Tab-separated table of C-alpha atoms and ligand atoms in Angstrom:
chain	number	residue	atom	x	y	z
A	14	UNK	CA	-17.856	-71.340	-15.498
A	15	UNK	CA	-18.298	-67.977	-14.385
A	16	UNK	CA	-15.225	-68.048	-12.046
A	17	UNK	CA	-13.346	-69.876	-15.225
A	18	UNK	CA	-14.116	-66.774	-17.196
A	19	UNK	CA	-13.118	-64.329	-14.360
A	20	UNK	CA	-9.636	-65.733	-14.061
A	21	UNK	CA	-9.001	-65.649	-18.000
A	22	UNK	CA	-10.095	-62.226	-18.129
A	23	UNK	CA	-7.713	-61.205	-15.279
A	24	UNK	CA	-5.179	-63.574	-16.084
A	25	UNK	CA	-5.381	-61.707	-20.042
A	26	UNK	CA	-5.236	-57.731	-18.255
A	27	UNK	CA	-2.388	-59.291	-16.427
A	28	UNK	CA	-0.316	-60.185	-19.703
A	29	UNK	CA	-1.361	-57.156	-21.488
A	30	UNK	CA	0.074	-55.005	-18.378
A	31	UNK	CA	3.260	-56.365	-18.168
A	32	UNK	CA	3.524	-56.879	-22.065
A	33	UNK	CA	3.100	-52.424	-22.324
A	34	UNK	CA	5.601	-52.405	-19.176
A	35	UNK	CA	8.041	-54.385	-20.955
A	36	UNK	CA	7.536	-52.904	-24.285
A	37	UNK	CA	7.528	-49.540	-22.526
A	38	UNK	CA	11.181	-50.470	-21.405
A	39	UNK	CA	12.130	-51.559	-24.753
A	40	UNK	CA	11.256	-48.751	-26.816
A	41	UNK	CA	10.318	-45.980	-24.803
A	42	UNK	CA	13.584	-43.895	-24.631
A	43	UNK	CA	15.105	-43.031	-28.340
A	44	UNK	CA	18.313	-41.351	-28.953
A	45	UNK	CA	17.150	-37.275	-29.019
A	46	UNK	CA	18.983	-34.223	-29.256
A	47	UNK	CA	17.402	-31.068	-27.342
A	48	UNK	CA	18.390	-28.050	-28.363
A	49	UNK	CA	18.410	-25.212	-25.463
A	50	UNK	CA	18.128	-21.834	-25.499
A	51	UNK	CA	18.903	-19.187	-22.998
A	52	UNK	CA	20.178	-15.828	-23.186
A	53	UNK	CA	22.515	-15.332	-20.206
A	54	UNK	CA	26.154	-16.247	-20.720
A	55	UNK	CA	27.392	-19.938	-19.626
A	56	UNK	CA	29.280	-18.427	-16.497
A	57	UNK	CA	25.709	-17.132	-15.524
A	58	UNK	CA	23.603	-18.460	-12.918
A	59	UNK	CA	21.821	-19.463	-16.014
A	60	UNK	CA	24.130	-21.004	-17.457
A	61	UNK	CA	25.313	-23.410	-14.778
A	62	UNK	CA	21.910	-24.282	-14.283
A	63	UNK	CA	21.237	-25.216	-17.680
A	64	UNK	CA	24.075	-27.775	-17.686
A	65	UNK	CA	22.946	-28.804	-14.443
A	66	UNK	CA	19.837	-30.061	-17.028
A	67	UNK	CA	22.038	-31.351	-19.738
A	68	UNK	CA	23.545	-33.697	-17.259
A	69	UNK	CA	20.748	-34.952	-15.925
A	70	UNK	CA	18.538	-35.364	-19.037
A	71	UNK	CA	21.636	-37.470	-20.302
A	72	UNK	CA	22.110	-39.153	-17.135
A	73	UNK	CA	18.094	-40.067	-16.860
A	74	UNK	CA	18.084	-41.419	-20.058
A	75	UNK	CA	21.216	-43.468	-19.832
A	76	UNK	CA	23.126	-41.419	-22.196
A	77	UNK	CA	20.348	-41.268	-25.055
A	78	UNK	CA	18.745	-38.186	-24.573
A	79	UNK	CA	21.844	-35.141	-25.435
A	80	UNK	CA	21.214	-31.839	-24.465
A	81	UNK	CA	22.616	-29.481	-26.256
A	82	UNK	CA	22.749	-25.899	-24.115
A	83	UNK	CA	23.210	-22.546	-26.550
A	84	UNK	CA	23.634	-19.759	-24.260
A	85	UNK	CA	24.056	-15.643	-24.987
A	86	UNK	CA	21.185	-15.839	-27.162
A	87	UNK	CA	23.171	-17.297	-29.642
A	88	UNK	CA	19.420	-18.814	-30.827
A	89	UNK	CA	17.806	-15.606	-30.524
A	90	UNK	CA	16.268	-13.904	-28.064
A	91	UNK	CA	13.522	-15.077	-25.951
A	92	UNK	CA	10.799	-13.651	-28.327
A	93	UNK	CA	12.317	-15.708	-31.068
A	94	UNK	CA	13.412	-18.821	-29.234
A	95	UNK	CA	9.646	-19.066	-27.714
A	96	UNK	CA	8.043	-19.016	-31.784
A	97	UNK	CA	11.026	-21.640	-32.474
A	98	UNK	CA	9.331	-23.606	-29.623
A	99	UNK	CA	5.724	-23.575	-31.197
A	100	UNK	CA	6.487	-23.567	-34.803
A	101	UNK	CA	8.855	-26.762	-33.815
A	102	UNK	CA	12.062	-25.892	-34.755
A	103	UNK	CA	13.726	-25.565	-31.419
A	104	UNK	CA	12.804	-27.899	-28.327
A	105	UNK	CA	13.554	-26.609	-25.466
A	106	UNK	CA	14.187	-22.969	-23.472
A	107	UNK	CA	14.339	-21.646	-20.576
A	108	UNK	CA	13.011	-17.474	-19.906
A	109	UNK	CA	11.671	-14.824	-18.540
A	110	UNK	CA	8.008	-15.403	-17.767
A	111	UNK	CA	7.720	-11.538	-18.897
A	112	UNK	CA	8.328	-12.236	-22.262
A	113	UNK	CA	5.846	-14.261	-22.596
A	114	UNK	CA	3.161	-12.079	-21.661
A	115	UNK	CA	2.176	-11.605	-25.281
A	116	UNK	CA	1.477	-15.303	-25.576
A	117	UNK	CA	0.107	-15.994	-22.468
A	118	UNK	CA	-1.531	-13.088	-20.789
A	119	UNK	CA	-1.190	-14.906	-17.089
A	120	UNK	CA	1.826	-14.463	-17.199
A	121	UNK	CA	1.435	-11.309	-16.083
A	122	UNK	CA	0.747	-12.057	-12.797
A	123	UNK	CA	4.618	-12.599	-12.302
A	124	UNK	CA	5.328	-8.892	-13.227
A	125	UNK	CA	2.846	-7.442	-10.685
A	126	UNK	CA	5.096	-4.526	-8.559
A	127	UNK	CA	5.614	-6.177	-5.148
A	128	UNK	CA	4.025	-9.383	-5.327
A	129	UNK	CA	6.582	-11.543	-3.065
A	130	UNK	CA	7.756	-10.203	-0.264
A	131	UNK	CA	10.394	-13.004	-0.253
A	132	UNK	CA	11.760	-15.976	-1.762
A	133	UNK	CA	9.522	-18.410	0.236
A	134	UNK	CA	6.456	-16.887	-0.941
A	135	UNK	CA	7.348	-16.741	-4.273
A	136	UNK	CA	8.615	-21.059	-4.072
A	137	UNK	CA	5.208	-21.509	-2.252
A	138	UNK	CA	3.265	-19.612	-5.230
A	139	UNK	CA	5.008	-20.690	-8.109
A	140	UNK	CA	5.323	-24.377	-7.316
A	141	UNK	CA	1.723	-24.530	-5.806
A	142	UNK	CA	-1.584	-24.782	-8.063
A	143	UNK	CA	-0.928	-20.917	-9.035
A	144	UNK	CA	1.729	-21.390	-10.387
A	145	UNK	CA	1.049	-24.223	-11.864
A	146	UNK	CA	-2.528	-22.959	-13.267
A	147	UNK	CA	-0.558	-20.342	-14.818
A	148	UNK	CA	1.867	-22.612	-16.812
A	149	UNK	CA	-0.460	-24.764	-18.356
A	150	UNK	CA	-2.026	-21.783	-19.739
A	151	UNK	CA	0.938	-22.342	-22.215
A	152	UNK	CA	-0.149	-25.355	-23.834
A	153	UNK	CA	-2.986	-23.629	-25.831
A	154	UNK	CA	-0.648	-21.566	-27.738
A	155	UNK	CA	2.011	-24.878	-28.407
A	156	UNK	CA	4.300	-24.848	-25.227
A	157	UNK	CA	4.924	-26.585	-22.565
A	158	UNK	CA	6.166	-25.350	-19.008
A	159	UNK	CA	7.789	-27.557	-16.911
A	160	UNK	CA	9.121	-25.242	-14.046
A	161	UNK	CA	10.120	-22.112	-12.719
A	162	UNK	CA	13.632	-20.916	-11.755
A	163	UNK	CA	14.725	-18.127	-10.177
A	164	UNK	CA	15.725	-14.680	-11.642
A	165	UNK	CA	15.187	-13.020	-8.819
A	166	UNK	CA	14.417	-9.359	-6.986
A	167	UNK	CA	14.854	-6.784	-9.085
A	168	UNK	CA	17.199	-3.677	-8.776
A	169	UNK	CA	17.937	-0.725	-10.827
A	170	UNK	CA	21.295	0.648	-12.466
A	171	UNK	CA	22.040	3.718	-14.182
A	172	UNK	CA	24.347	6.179	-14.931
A	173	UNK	CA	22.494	9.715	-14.425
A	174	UNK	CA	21.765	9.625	-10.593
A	175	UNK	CA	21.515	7.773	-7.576
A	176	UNK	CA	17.851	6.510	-7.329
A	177	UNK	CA	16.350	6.938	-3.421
A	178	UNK	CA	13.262	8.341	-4.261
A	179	UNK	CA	10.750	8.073	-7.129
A	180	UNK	CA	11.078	11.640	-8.602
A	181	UNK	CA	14.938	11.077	-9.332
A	182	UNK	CA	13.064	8.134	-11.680
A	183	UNK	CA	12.214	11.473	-14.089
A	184	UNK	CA	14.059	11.226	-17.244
A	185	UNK	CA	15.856	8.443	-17.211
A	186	UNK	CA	15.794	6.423	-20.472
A	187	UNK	CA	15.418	2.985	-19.174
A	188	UNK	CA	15.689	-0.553	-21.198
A	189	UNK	CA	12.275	-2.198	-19.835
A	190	UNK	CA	11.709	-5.933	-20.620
A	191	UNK	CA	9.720	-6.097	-23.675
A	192	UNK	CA	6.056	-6.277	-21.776
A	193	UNK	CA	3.379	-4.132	-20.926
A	194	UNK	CA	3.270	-4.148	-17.849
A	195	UNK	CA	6.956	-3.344	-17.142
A	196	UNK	CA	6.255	-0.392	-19.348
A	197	UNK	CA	3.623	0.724	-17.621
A	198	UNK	CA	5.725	0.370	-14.452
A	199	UNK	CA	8.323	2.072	-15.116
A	200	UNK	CA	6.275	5.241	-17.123
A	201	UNK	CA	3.922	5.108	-13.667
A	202	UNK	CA	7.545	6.080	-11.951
A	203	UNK	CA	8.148	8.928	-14.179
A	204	UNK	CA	11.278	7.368	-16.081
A	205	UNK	CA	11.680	7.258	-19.975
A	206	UNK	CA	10.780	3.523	-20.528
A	207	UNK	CA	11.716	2.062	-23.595
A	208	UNK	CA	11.494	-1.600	-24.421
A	209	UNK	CA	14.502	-3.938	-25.930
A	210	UNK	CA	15.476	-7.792	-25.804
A	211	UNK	CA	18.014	-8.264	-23.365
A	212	UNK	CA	20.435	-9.472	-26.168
A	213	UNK	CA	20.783	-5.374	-26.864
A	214	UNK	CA	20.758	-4.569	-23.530
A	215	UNK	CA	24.793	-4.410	-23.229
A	216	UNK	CA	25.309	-2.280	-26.526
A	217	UNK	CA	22.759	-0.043	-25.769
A	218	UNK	CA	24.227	0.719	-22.669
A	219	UNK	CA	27.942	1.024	-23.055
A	220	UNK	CA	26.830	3.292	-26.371
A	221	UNK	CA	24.246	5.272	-24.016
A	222	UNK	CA	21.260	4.662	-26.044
A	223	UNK	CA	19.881	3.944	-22.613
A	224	UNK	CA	20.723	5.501	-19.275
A	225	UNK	CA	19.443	2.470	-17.039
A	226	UNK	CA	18.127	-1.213	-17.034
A	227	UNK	CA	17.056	-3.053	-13.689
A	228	UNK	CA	17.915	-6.590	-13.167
A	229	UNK	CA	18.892	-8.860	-10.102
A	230	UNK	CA	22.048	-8.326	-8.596
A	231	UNK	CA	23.499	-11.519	-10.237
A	232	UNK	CA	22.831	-10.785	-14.037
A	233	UNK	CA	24.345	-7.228	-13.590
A	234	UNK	CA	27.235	-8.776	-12.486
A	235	UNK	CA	27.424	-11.910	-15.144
A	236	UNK	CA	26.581	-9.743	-17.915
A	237	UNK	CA	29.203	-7.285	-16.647
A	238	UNK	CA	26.893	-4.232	-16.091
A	239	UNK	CA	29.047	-2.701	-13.700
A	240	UNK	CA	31.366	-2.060	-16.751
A	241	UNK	CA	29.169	0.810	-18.178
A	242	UNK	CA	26.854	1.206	-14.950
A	243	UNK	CA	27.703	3.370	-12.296
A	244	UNK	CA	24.499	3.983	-9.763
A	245	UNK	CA	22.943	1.025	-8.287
A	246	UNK	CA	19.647	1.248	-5.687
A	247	UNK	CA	18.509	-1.618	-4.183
A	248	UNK	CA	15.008	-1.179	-4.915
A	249	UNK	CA	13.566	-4.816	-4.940
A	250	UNK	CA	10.893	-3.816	-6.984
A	251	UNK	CA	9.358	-7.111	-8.602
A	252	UNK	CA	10.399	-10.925	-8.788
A	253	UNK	CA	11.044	-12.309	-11.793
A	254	UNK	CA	11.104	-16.101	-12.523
A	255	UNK	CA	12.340	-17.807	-15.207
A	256	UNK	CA	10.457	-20.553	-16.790
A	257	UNK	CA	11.761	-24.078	-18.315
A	258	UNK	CA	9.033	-24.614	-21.491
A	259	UNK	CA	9.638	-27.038	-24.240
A	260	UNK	CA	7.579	-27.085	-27.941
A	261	UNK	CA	4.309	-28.958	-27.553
A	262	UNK	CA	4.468	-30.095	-30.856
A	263	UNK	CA	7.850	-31.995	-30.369
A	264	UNK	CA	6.798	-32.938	-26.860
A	265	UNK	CA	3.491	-34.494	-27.868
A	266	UNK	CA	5.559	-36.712	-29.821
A	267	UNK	CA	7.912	-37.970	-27.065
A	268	UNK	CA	6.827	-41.214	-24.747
A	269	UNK	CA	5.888	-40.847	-21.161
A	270	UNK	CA	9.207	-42.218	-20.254
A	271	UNK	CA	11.001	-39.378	-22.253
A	272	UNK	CA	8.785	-37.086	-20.924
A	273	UNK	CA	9.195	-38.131	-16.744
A	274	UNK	CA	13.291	-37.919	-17.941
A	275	UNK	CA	12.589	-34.707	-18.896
A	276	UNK	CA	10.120	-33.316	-15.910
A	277	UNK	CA	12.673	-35.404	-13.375
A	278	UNK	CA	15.462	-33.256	-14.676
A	279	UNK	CA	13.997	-29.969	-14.967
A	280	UNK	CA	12.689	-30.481	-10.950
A	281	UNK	CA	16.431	-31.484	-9.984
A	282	UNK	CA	17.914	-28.469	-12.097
A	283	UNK	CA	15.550	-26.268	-10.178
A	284	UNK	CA	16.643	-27.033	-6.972
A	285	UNK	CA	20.077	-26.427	-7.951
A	286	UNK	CA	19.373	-23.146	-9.870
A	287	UNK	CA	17.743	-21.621	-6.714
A	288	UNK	CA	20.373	-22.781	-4.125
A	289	UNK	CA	23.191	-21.393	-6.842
A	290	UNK	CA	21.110	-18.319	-7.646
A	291	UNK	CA	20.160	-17.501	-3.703
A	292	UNK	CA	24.381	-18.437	-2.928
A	293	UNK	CA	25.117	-15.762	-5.629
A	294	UNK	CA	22.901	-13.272	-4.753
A	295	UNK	CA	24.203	-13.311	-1.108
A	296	UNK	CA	28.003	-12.564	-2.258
A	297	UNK	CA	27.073	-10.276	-5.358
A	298	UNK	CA	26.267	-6.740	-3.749
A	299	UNK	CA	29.638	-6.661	-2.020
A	300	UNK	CA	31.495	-7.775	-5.300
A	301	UNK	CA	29.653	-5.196	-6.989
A	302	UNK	CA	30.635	-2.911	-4.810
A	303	UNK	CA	34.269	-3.743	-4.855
A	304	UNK	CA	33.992	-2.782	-9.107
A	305	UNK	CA	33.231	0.658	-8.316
A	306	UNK	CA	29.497	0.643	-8.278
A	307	UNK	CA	27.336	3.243	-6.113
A	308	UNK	CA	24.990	1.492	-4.495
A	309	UNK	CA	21.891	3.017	-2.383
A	310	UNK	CA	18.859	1.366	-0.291
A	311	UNK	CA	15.887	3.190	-0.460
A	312	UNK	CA	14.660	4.478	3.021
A	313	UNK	CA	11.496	2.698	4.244
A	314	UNK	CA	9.195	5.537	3.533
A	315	UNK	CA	10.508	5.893	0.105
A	316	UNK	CA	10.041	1.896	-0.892
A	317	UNK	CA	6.548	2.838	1.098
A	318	UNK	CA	6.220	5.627	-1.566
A	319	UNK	CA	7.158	3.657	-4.501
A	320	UNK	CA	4.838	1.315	-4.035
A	321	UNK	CA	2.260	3.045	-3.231
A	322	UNK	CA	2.480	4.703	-6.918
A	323	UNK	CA	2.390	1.237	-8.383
A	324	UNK	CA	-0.701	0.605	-6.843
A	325	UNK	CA	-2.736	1.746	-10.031
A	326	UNK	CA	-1.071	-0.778	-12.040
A	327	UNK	CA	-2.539	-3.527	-10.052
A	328	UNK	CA	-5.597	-3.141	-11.652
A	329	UNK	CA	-4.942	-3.281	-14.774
A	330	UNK	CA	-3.129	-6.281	-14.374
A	331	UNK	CA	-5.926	-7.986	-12.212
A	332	UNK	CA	-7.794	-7.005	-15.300
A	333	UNK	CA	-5.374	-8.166	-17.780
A	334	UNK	CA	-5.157	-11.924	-16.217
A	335	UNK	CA	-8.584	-12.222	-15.166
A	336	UNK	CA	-10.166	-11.016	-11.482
A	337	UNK	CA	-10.776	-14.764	-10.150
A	338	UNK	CA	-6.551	-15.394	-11.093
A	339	UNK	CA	-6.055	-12.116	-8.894
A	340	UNK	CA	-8.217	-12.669	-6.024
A	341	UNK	CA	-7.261	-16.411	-5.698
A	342	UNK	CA	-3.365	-15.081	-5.835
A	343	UNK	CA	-4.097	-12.505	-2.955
A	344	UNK	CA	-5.858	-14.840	-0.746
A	345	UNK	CA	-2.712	-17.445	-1.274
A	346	UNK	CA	-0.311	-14.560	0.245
A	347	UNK	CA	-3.010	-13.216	2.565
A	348	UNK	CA	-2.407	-17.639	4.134
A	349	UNK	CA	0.706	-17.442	3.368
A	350	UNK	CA	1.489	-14.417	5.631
A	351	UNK	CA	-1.044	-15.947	8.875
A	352	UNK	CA	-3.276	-13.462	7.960
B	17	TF8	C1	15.733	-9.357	-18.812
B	17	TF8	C2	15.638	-10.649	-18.043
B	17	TF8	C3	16.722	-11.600	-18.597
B	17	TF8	C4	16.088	-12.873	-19.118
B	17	TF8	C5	17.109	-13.862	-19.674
B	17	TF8	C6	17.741	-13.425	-20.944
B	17	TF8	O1	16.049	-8.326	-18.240
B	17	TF8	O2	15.766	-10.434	-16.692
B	17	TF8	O3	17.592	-11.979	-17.619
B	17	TF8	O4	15.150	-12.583	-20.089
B	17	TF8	O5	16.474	-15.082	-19.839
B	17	TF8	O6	15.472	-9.402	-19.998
């Protein structure tokens, strides 16, 4: 009797599981259009990347699931696009992480002066539990993160001097990302910091409301900085990612299936993004170059210099995202490095 009853029950779990694996199959993938947002043009590392998405959200979901990629911040700027996100009425993005530090303080950590010392570290933190830690943060205030691309080292143009040492920083009026802690950065260095979306960032140049902006050496050449930029100094100063997030409250309403299509997608567009971005990067300084830009390194003991000045505005940040966040960060690199 008792062994009679055993095998029913199993035999009864048994039916049930492949009855919600069939079912699963049935209905689990629905014909959905995605609308997403960036704010890079679509011959921007950005840009390819995003359609690198497209195509494989479509191709995941055998042709059900359309993404529909809206670059140049023809949505709005990141601000906007990320209360689209939680309010619903967009359903997908992809960032800066430090334009989100007003929603998620975390965030923050990305913006620290200095934090990588390289790519590797920076794949190794982002795509570890750190990184991770940080981007589930965003599901309390309605978004979801699915992963981090690369922006990349940061580097500073402008049109009054060259830049080798902090005190030619004095002055300058330059667009900062719209974040605290880039305006604290940039103050710290003596410049003029004043904060704007990036979708302003070309006017505002070319009709000298600013002198300077800083941005990797591949968005200064796909949004054409060059053209109304003449000084460029390699200063490396911070590494920004760029984050993939999608609206919790439209995400919450897809099925697991739809969701692994879209996590399986965003992974695979990642790998392409950084290969693309890293290619770019490479080739970029000498093109650059060849369109009439200036470009200076900083000698070792003024990077030394630089960063040593930045120092103070570690601790605010270690205060801003929470000591334990910091300290676990720092011992991460500290392995990281051997040390
Ligand atoms: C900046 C960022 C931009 C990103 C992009 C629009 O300077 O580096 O590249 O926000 O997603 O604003």
């Amino acid at each position: 009797m008792q062994t009679v009853l055993r095998r029913t029950a199993l035999a009864t779990v048994a039916a049930l599981a492949l009855g919600a694996a069939a079912g699963a199959w049935a209905q689990d993938i629905k014909p959905r259009l995605i609308r997403f947002g960036y704010g890079l043009n679509e011959q921007s590392n950005q840009g390819r990347a995003a359609k690198v998405f497209a195509d494989a959200v479509e191709k995941g979901s055998g042709g059900k699931m359309k993404v529909r990629a809206i670059g140049a911040a023809a949505l709005g700027p990141d601000t906007q696009m990320q209360q689209a996100l939680i309010g619903g009425a967009q359903e997908m993005m992809v960032g800066s992480t430090a334009t989100l530090v007003g929603i998620t303080k975390e965030m923050a950590l990305w913006d620290t002066p200095f934090l990588f010392n390289n790519v590797k570290e920076a794949d190794a933190v982002l795509d570890g539990p750190i990184g991770q830690k940080v981007m589930d943060k965003l599901a309390e205030k309605g978004l979801v993160g699915l992963v981090y691309w690369e922006n990349g080292f940061r580097n500073l143009t402008n049109n009054k001097r060259a830049v080798a040492k902090v005190e030619d920083m004095e002055g300058i009026k330059l667009r900062v990302m719209q974040n605290e802690v880039f305006l604290n950065t940039f103050k710290t260095l003596g410049a003029n910091a004043i904060p704007l979306p990036f979708s302003e960032l070309f006017s505002a140049l070319e009709t000298k409301t600013v002198d300077g902006q800083e941005n990797p050496f591949n968005t200064i050449l796909s949004s054409k900085f060059y053209e109304v930029q003449k000084y460029l100094s390699v200063t490396n100063h911070v590494y920004s990612p760029w984050i993939v997030t999608v609206s919790k409250k439209w995400w919450d309403g897809l099925s697991k299936e739809e969701q692994k299509v879209l996590l399986d997608a965003a992974r695979a567009s990642r790998e392409f993004e950084r290969k693309d971005t890293r290619d770019e990067a490479a080739k970029a300084l000498a093109d650059l170059k060849g369109r009439g830009m200036q470009v200076n390194e900083l000698s070792p003991a003024e990077a030394a210099r630089m960063r040593a000045k930045l120092g103070a505005i570690n601790t605010g940040i270690a205060a801003n995202i929470g000591q334990p966040l910091w300290d676990e960060t720092q011992a991460e690199l500290a392995r990281l490095r051997g040390g």
